[in-house]
Every structure is written in C-alpha cells, then in structure tokens.
Amino acid sequence: MATSETPSVELTTRVEMAPGIPAPRAAKLRALGLTNVGRLVAHLPFRHEREEAEVPIGELAEGVVSSARGEVTATRPVFAGRKPRFEAVLVDDSGRLDLVWFNQMWRRGQIQPGVRLLVQGQARRVGSKMQMANPRCWVLDDAKGDPEMGEPRLRPVYPAGGGLKPWEVEAAVRAVLPHALPLIEDHLPDTYRCARALPLLRDAYRMMHEPKDEQEVDDARRRLAFDELLLLQLAVFMKRAELRETLRAPALRWDERIDARVRERFSFTLTGAQERVIREIVADVTTERPTNRLVQGDVGSGKTVVALYAMLLAVASGHQAALLAPTEILAEQHFANLSATLKGSDVRTALLTGTTQDAERESVLRRLESGEIDLVVGTHALLTGRVAFKSLGAAIIDEQHRFGVHQRAALRTKGESGEKDVTPHVIVMTATPIPRTLAITLFGDLDVSTIDELPKGRTPIRTALAPVEARGRVYEAVRRRLEAGEQAYIVVPTIEGAEMGEKALIGVRDLLAELEAGPLAGRRLAALHGRLKRATREHIMARFRAGRIDALVATTVIEVGVDVPNATVIVIEHAERFGLAQLHQLRGRVGRGDKPSDCFLIADPTTEDAQSRLAAIAETTDGFALAEKDLELRGPGEVFGTRQAGVAPFKVADLVRDRELLALARKDAEAWIARSPKLGAEDESLLLRRTQKAHGEFFGLGDVG
Ligand code: ADP
Ligand code: MG
C-alpha cells in the first residue's frame, strides 16, 4: 500500500506505523518492548564495532570487523560436535583465511571450490591460522559488480532477541532516526549544558546510533550517563529538601552528665573511630532536623555501641528508642546483649518479633504506646502499621541493606494539621561496607559515617582455601581448636543436601551426622537453621554463647551479627556458592576475641567468577576493598538487588566506571536544589517532569507526571 504523503512521525508513533519498518519486524520489535519510535531511539547499542575497509587477506587484523575477498579452494561439512558446521578455505595472493559457519549447512549449495567470495566479519587467530566465524558473505559475479558495502564505519550493535537480529534492530533505528531526532527536546538549560560541555540530547542520540568515530560515542555516552546520574541526584536532593520542610524530630538532650552516664555502661574504651562517629551523631540528634545517617563499619568494628549511645540519649531525653534487626536471631542477640549491658539501670526494655506470642505482643504494644517501654528491640514486625509509639526519639536499623528503603518511612507519625510530621532520628548501620559511590547513589539522602578502625587487640583472621580433598585435614584442625576449649561454626548453603550429578551438595543434617560420626566425634555439636522453632534457636544460641556447645553446624542464619568471641574457627563448605559479601560476613563471625582465628573455605570453584571471589576473600580481610571488588565483579544491581535498593538500574551509567561523573552530578544537583528546591523555574519544567517520571514514584516526589 503506497501513500502519497509521508505520515507525520511523533515519538509516540507506534512502530507499526513508523516509516521504513516492515510489518513482521515491527511485531517483533513490539515483543521486545520497543513499541514506539521514542522507545526505539532510546534503545541504545551496547557496543560499537569498527568496520574497516577491505584489506588483503594477509593483512586482516584481529578484533575489528573487516572484509576481504578471494577464491574458495576447499569446502567441507562437519557433522561432529554439538553444532554441525560448514567450513571453507578462502585464499588470495597475500594469504589464507578459514571460514566457518555454524548451523548453516545450506551454504553447501552456495559455496564450492572455485567460487569467488567477499566476506565481512571479525577475524580471529586460531592456532597458526586466521579464522572468520559466521561471516557475512557475498558470492562475487563480475557481471553484477560488487555488492553494496557502504563506507567503513563504527557499527552499533544492539541488544536483540525474540527472533530479531541486532542488524534488524539497527535497520529499524536508522529508519526512524531522521524523523525522531528533531523531536527530542533537551531538559538541560543551555547555559548549564554548555558549562558542563555536554552535547545536546538529540546530538547524543545521533552520536550513539550513528557515530562518526569513537570520540562521538564517548561524548554521547558521557551525556546520557550524566543525565541518569543527575536526574537521580536531583530527585534525592529534592526529597531531602521536601522532608526538611515537612518533618521534624525531637531534639535530644546532650550534656556531660548524660554523656558520662551513658559511658558508664560500656566496659571498654571506645576506639577513635567510634568517638568520631558518636560526635557526628550527637551533632545530628540534638537538633530538630531529622537525622538520616548511615553508619558503616566492617564486621566487628563496634557499631552496636555507637547505636546504643544514640538510643540512650533518646531515653535520657524522655523519648523512646527502637533497634530493628533483619532476622530474629539477630534481634534476640541484640536484646540479650542490651539486657546485659543495661542490667541494673532503670531503662525499660522489650523484645518484639514475628514470633512474639499474642498476649506478650499485646502487652508490648500497649506499653510502647503508653510510654512504659523505653527501648524496644525487634524485627520488621516493629514496622507494621499497628505499632504506635508514645514518642519515638531514635530508631536504629541494623543491616540496612536488608530493609526496603521505604520501610524507613513507616516510622513517621503524622503531626497535627499545620504542624510538621514528627519522625524519629534514624540511624542505619551496615556491616556490608558500601563503596562510597554506591552509598550516595542508593542512599543518597543519608549522611554517611564510617567506623574504619577495629577495637584494639584483635588478631587478624587467617583465611585458607581448601580443595574438597583436604576436608579431612580441615576438620582435624577444627578438632584441635575444640579440644583447646575454643568454638567453631561450620556453614553449609542448605539445610537438606542435594544430588547434583556427580557432585553432591551436603546439607546441615548430613554434615552434622558425618562430623559426629567421624572427625568431631565426642564433641558437642548442634545444628542451627531457619526452620527450627524460635525457642529452640534461642536455646541453642544461648548454649553456644555459654560455651556448652562446641560447634554449630549452620546455614547462613549466622551470617550477620552473631557475636561469640570464643568462636575462633569457621569452616564454609561449598564456599563457591556464596557471594563475596556473604563470605565476608560469615568470616566476620570469628576474630571477635583476642585469640587468633581461622577461616577455612572448602571449595570446588568451577567458574571463573567463583575463582575470582575466592581469591579476593583469601587475599584481604578489608571489607571495603572486598565491597569494591564485589561491585566490580557483579555490578551494583546484583550487589544490592534492585528491589531492595529501590533505584532503577542505570542503562548507560556505570557506577564503577563513572565515579567522577557521579561526584559531579551529586555536587551539581545539591547546588541546583539549594538554588531552586522545586525546580520551578521556567527553563526547568522539562527537567522537573523527567526527574519525576524517572524517580518520582520511588521517592514520592509531588505529583508523578
Ligand atoms: P559490629 O560492628 O559487627 O556490629 P559489634 O558492635 O557487635 O560490632 O561489636 C563487636 C564486638 O566488639 C562486641 O563484642 C563488642 O562488645 C566489642 N566492642 C565494641 N567496641 C569495642 C571497643 N571499643 N573495645 C573493645 N571491644 C569492643
Ligand atoms: Mg552488628
């Protein structure tokens, strides 16, 4: 069907209606979510391949797309192996090139010895020969002349799938690009854009899809990555400004007398880092501006003490305090430690978790509301709607990365109309050190304090990688430790084992039986995992703490926070199955007292990834270095899980590569919002709309456009 006039194209034009896209291709594009012209243009190539001009075969270089021509001297179909392949040898005066096509047996009818071919693809050295796999290929015919090859260029390679080839996506993008580019409006005011030497948005898209050279790709990438980072940071600072305008927290009291009373509770001298962080917290919580502070510190660095300081300030000021932990075991342990620390004081405490019995729960809830409880420790259960505080002054959230960021909002109490809503000072603690770049991205509205010093007298943990064959020797070493009166953790990935081909995965139960019957016979062992009843778990932990159990055979329920200084050895079975952060957390269960500790990683790493992880963990005990490494190996989405982190993953920006860009975006966004808190200026309206569209829902920013 031919139309006489070109239909007008909008960014919202459906791909089916767009010029130059055949119907079957449009249907496949739609299936990939590329439903309209705008989305198609926003679908960016993930890399570019340099296409070189034609060269003699002898001059083919590796790693670039180039073309060459010659005569076929031999062919052969090969049916061995997983994929049938068709091979041919192409020669010219300068050399020989091996060609191979997989699953393209039909080439047999097209290519025979004596045929002249033009091929295009990436050559690769295989042994002493040059090979091109799955090249594009044209049979040359002097009568017809050369095929249309186009100029040498940088070819965009697109994410594709669903029956679409990358080049089909490319063809569709090329078809709509000239129509779409003029329609792309820039959300950055010109003066700002020029000051930062950023190209126009429409130019950036053009340079991404049809770059003249590498420099254009870099410039385009920089603009698009910067946009992602800037929009996120603008949202973060807008939200912060909004909160400061609508929320207040009770200003806590601090004076030397209160300080001395709090410190009386600690049986040790605080480290310099703890002192510094306490000063930062005191400066925060003594004002009405709600504190939002992330305290990060490596495992064992003593974050809980710092948290306790803040909580006791709240109590001393006549308010309440809450400590939220991610698991029941951890809540129970915090509660046990707190109770011991506060013994003999008149601070009234309570524990509230998902398994607190109904009667007790009702009583705790009632006393929280009436103010008869000063300090409550709990799990997420504390965040459910039914919990009302008389006056919550400080909320401490342990292991923040396990909480949805949104849950922090649940701690707020509505103020009387016209008043600001009242919120506690919130301090989140994490022992999963977050590289600073990531922290300010994910928790951008938080101030960050770092405890970067361990209490004195800790001896570093020795980490050893052991192949499965060496298990016997590992448990021999464990036995000697237990005989010396020390304790151990033995960790496996699952409660029940599993048969996995020739490699069996050992579970808690089987391992317990194996150890009791063999290497650790006569020692007091117990299993600990999430499927046990809470009372049972508590009982086991209490006995382990009291030294009446020698070794726990456990799942990762012991991953965070469990603190028993006499435990000096941890064995991790199937260590290749754990992530880097997890391994570091697990290892942090030992090395908490003054005796030297050992961590044995029994592993059978089959993937390169697992090998890098294990090498990294064996090499350093510095959680920050490991966190950086983790980020590098897995990327931020994986490290924090987008769902937990809440922030949409970036399409272009890369937090490892674009650190400097992030710092710039953050600095600019902060200044921008200070100047124009609501992005209300005329030349900011598109910027506002796009910020709201990208992040408004997550941050709850005004109307989501
Ligand atoms: P984490 O940062 O892993 O939460 P904790 O707060 O649980 O660390 O502290 C780890 C252990 O170190 C605890 O047994 C705690 O009592 C002890 N501790 C904390 N601060 C100090 C200190 N300044 N000196 C000695 N021991 C400390
Ligand atoms: Mg802790």
PDB file of C-alpha atoms in Angstrom, residues 87-185:
ATOM      1  CA  GLU A  87      33.938 -24.885   6.523  1.00  0.00           C
ATOM      2  CA  ALA A  88      35.634 -23.255   3.561  1.00  0.00           C
ATOM      3  CA  VAL A  89      39.121 -22.024   2.760  1.00  0.00           C
ATOM      4  CA  LEU A  90      39.474 -18.627   1.098  1.00  0.00           C
ATOM      5  CA  VAL A  91      42.765 -17.519  -0.466  1.00  0.00           C
ATOM      6  CA  ASP A  92      44.181 -14.537  -2.270  1.00  0.00           C
ATOM      7  CA  ASP A  93      47.752 -13.654  -3.242  1.00  0.00           C
ATOM      8  CA  SER A  94      48.510 -12.463   0.275  1.00  0.00           C
ATOM      9  CA  GLY A  95      47.271 -15.351   2.374  1.00  0.00           C
ATOM     10  CA  ARG A  96      44.683 -17.835   3.529  1.00  0.00           C
ATOM     11  CA  LEU A  97      41.538 -17.401   5.627  1.00  0.00           C
ATOM     12  CA  ASP A  98      39.493 -20.214   7.149  1.00  0.00           C
ATOM     13  CA  LEU A  99      35.757 -19.646   7.094  1.00  0.00           C
ATOM     14  CA  VAL A 100      33.304 -21.442   9.307  1.00  0.00           C
ATOM     15  CA  TRP A 101      29.522 -21.233   9.527  1.00  0.00           C
ATOM     16  CA  PHE A 102      27.610 -22.974  12.262  1.00  0.00           C
ATOM     17  CA  ASN A 103      24.153 -24.396  11.607  1.00  0.00           C
ATOM     18  CA  GLN A 104      24.207 -23.110   8.049  1.00  0.00           C
ATOM     19  CA  MET A 105      24.553 -26.285   6.050  1.00  0.00           C
ATOM     20  CA  TRP A 106      22.655 -24.679   3.184  1.00  0.00           C
ATOM     21  CA  ARG A 107      25.877 -22.850   2.364  1.00  0.00           C
ATOM     22  CA  ARG A 108      26.941 -26.121   0.721  1.00  0.00           C
ATOM     23  CA  GLY A 109      24.766 -25.257  -2.237  1.00  0.00           C
ATOM     24  CA  GLN A 110      26.140 -21.706  -2.433  1.00  0.00           C
ATOM     25  CA  ILE A 111      29.837 -22.158  -1.880  1.00  0.00           C
ATOM     26  CA  GLN A 112      32.012 -24.576  -3.811  1.00  0.00           C
ATOM     27  CA  PRO A 113      35.678 -24.592  -4.747  1.00  0.00           C
ATOM     28  CA  GLY A 114      36.327 -22.075  -7.483  1.00  0.00           C
ATOM     29  CA  VAL A 115      33.676 -19.595  -6.301  1.00  0.00           C
ATOM     30  CA  ARG A 116      34.882 -16.051  -5.566  1.00  0.00           C
ATOM     31  CA  LEU A 117      33.618 -14.569  -2.305  1.00  0.00           C
ATOM     32  CA  LEU A 118      33.558 -11.252  -0.493  1.00  0.00           C
ATOM     33  CA  VAL A 119      33.297 -11.823   3.253  1.00  0.00           C
ATOM     34  CA  GLN A 120      32.857  -9.488   6.187  1.00  0.00           C
ATOM     35  CA  GLY A 121      33.349 -10.313   9.837  1.00  0.00           C
ATOM     36  CA  GLN A 122      35.796 -10.415  12.705  1.00  0.00           C
ATOM     37  CA  ALA A 123      38.900 -12.425  12.056  1.00  0.00           C
ATOM     38  CA  ARG A 124      40.419 -14.351  14.917  1.00  0.00           C
ATOM     39  CA  ARG A 125      43.674 -16.228  15.219  1.00  0.00           C
ATOM     40  CA  VAL A 126      43.102 -19.909  15.939  1.00  0.00           C
ATOM     41  CA  GLY A 127      46.425 -21.634  16.370  1.00  0.00           C
ATOM     42  CA  SER A 128      48.557 -20.534  13.464  1.00  0.00           C
ATOM     43  CA  LYS A 129      45.596 -19.758  11.217  1.00  0.00           C
ATOM     44  CA  MET A 130      43.249 -16.839  10.729  1.00  0.00           C
ATOM     45  CA  GLN A 131      39.607 -17.752  11.006  1.00  0.00           C
ATOM     46  CA  MET A 132      36.343 -15.902  10.495  1.00  0.00           C
ATOM     47  CA  ALA A 133      33.253 -17.419  12.095  1.00  0.00           C
ATOM     48  CA  ASN A 134      29.790 -16.781  10.667  1.00  0.00           C
ATOM     49  CA  PRO A 135      30.933 -14.014   8.326  1.00  0.00           C
ATOM     50  CA  ARG A 136      28.509 -12.125   6.139  1.00  0.00           C
ATOM     51  CA  CYS A 137      29.223 -13.306   2.653  1.00  0.00           C
ATOM     52  CA  TRP A 138      28.520 -12.400  -0.962  1.00  0.00           C
ATOM     53  CA  VAL A 139      29.253 -14.528  -3.994  1.00  0.00           C
ATOM     54  CA  LEU A 140      31.059 -12.293  -6.488  1.00  0.00           C
ATOM     55  CA  ASP A 141      29.854 -12.174 -10.044  1.00  0.00           C
ATOM     56  CA  ASP A 142      31.793  -9.990 -12.480  1.00  0.00           C
ATOM     57  CA  ALA A 143      28.672  -9.343 -14.485  1.00  0.00           C
ATOM     58  CA  LYS A 144      26.845  -7.853 -11.447  1.00  0.00           C
ATOM     59  CA  GLY A 145      29.682  -5.866  -9.920  1.00  0.00           C
ATOM     60  CA  ASP A 146      30.422  -5.543  -6.183  1.00  0.00           C
ATOM     61  CA  PRO A 147      27.684  -5.686  -3.577  1.00  0.00           C
ATOM     62  CA  GLU A 148      26.752  -2.521  -1.702  1.00  0.00           C
ATOM     63  CA  MET A 149      29.110  -2.470   1.278  1.00  0.00           C
ATOM     64  CA  GLY A 150      28.797   1.105   2.443  1.00  0.00           C
ATOM     65  CA  GLU A 151      31.589   3.212   3.841  1.00  0.00           C
ATOM     66  CA  PRO A 152      33.756   1.855   6.612  1.00  0.00           C
ATOM     67  CA  ARG A 153      32.180   2.990   9.862  1.00  0.00           C
ATOM     68  CA  LEU A 154      31.512   2.310  13.508  1.00  0.00           C
ATOM     69  CA  ARG A 155      28.624  -0.103  13.513  1.00  0.00           C
ATOM     70  CA  PRO A 156      26.266  -0.053  16.509  1.00  0.00           C
ATOM     71  CA  VAL A 157      25.446  -3.466  17.940  1.00  0.00           C
ATOM     72  CA  TYR A 158      22.058  -3.591  19.634  1.00  0.00           C
ATOM     73  CA  PRO A 159      20.609  -5.832  22.270  1.00  0.00           C
ATOM     74  CA  ALA A 160      18.188  -8.001  20.333  1.00  0.00           C
ATOM     75  CA  GLY A 161      16.382 -11.295  20.748  1.00  0.00           C
ATOM     76  CA  GLY A 162      12.931 -12.719  20.168  1.00  0.00           C
ATOM     77  CA  GLY A 163      13.807 -13.666  16.623  1.00  0.00           C
ATOM     78  CA  LEU A 164      15.280 -10.261  15.819  1.00  0.00           C
ATOM     79  CA  LYS A 165      18.897  -9.934  14.783  1.00  0.00           C
ATOM     80  CA  PRO A 166      20.917  -6.967  16.009  1.00  0.00           C
ATOM     81  CA  TRP A 167      21.184  -5.673  12.457  1.00  0.00           C
ATOM     82  CA  GLU A 168      17.390  -5.719  12.098  1.00  0.00           C
ATOM     83  CA  VAL A 169      17.128  -3.520  15.173  1.00  0.00           C
ATOM     84  CA  GLU A 170      19.758  -1.308  13.632  1.00  0.00           C
ATOM     85  CA  ALA A 171      17.808  -1.030  10.395  1.00  0.00           C
ATOM     86  CA  ALA A 172      14.669  -0.038  12.309  1.00  0.00           C
ATOM     87  CA  VAL A 173      16.534   2.589  14.332  1.00  0.00           C
ATOM     88  CA  ARG A 174      18.075   4.011  11.170  1.00  0.00           C
ATOM     89  CA  ALA A 175      14.678   4.204   9.549  1.00  0.00           C
ATOM     90  CA  VAL A 176      13.148   6.333  12.294  1.00  0.00           C
ATOM     91  CA  LEU A 177      16.155   8.312  13.463  1.00  0.00           C
ATOM     92  CA  PRO A 178      15.945  11.219  10.976  1.00  0.00           C
ATOM     93  CA  HIS A 179      12.285  11.731  11.912  1.00  0.00           C
ATOM     94  CA  ALA A 180      12.815  11.338  15.630  1.00  0.00           C
ATOM     95  CA  LEU A 181      15.913  13.411  16.319  1.00  0.00           C
ATOM     96  CA  PRO A 182      14.372  16.841  15.706  1.00  0.00           C
ATOM     97  CA  LEU A 183      11.597  15.903  18.133  1.00  0.00           C
ATOM     98  CA  ILE A 184      13.939  15.255  21.064  1.00  0.00           C
ATOM     99  CA  GLU A 185      13.805  18.175  23.462  1.00  0.00           C
TER     100      GLU A 185
END
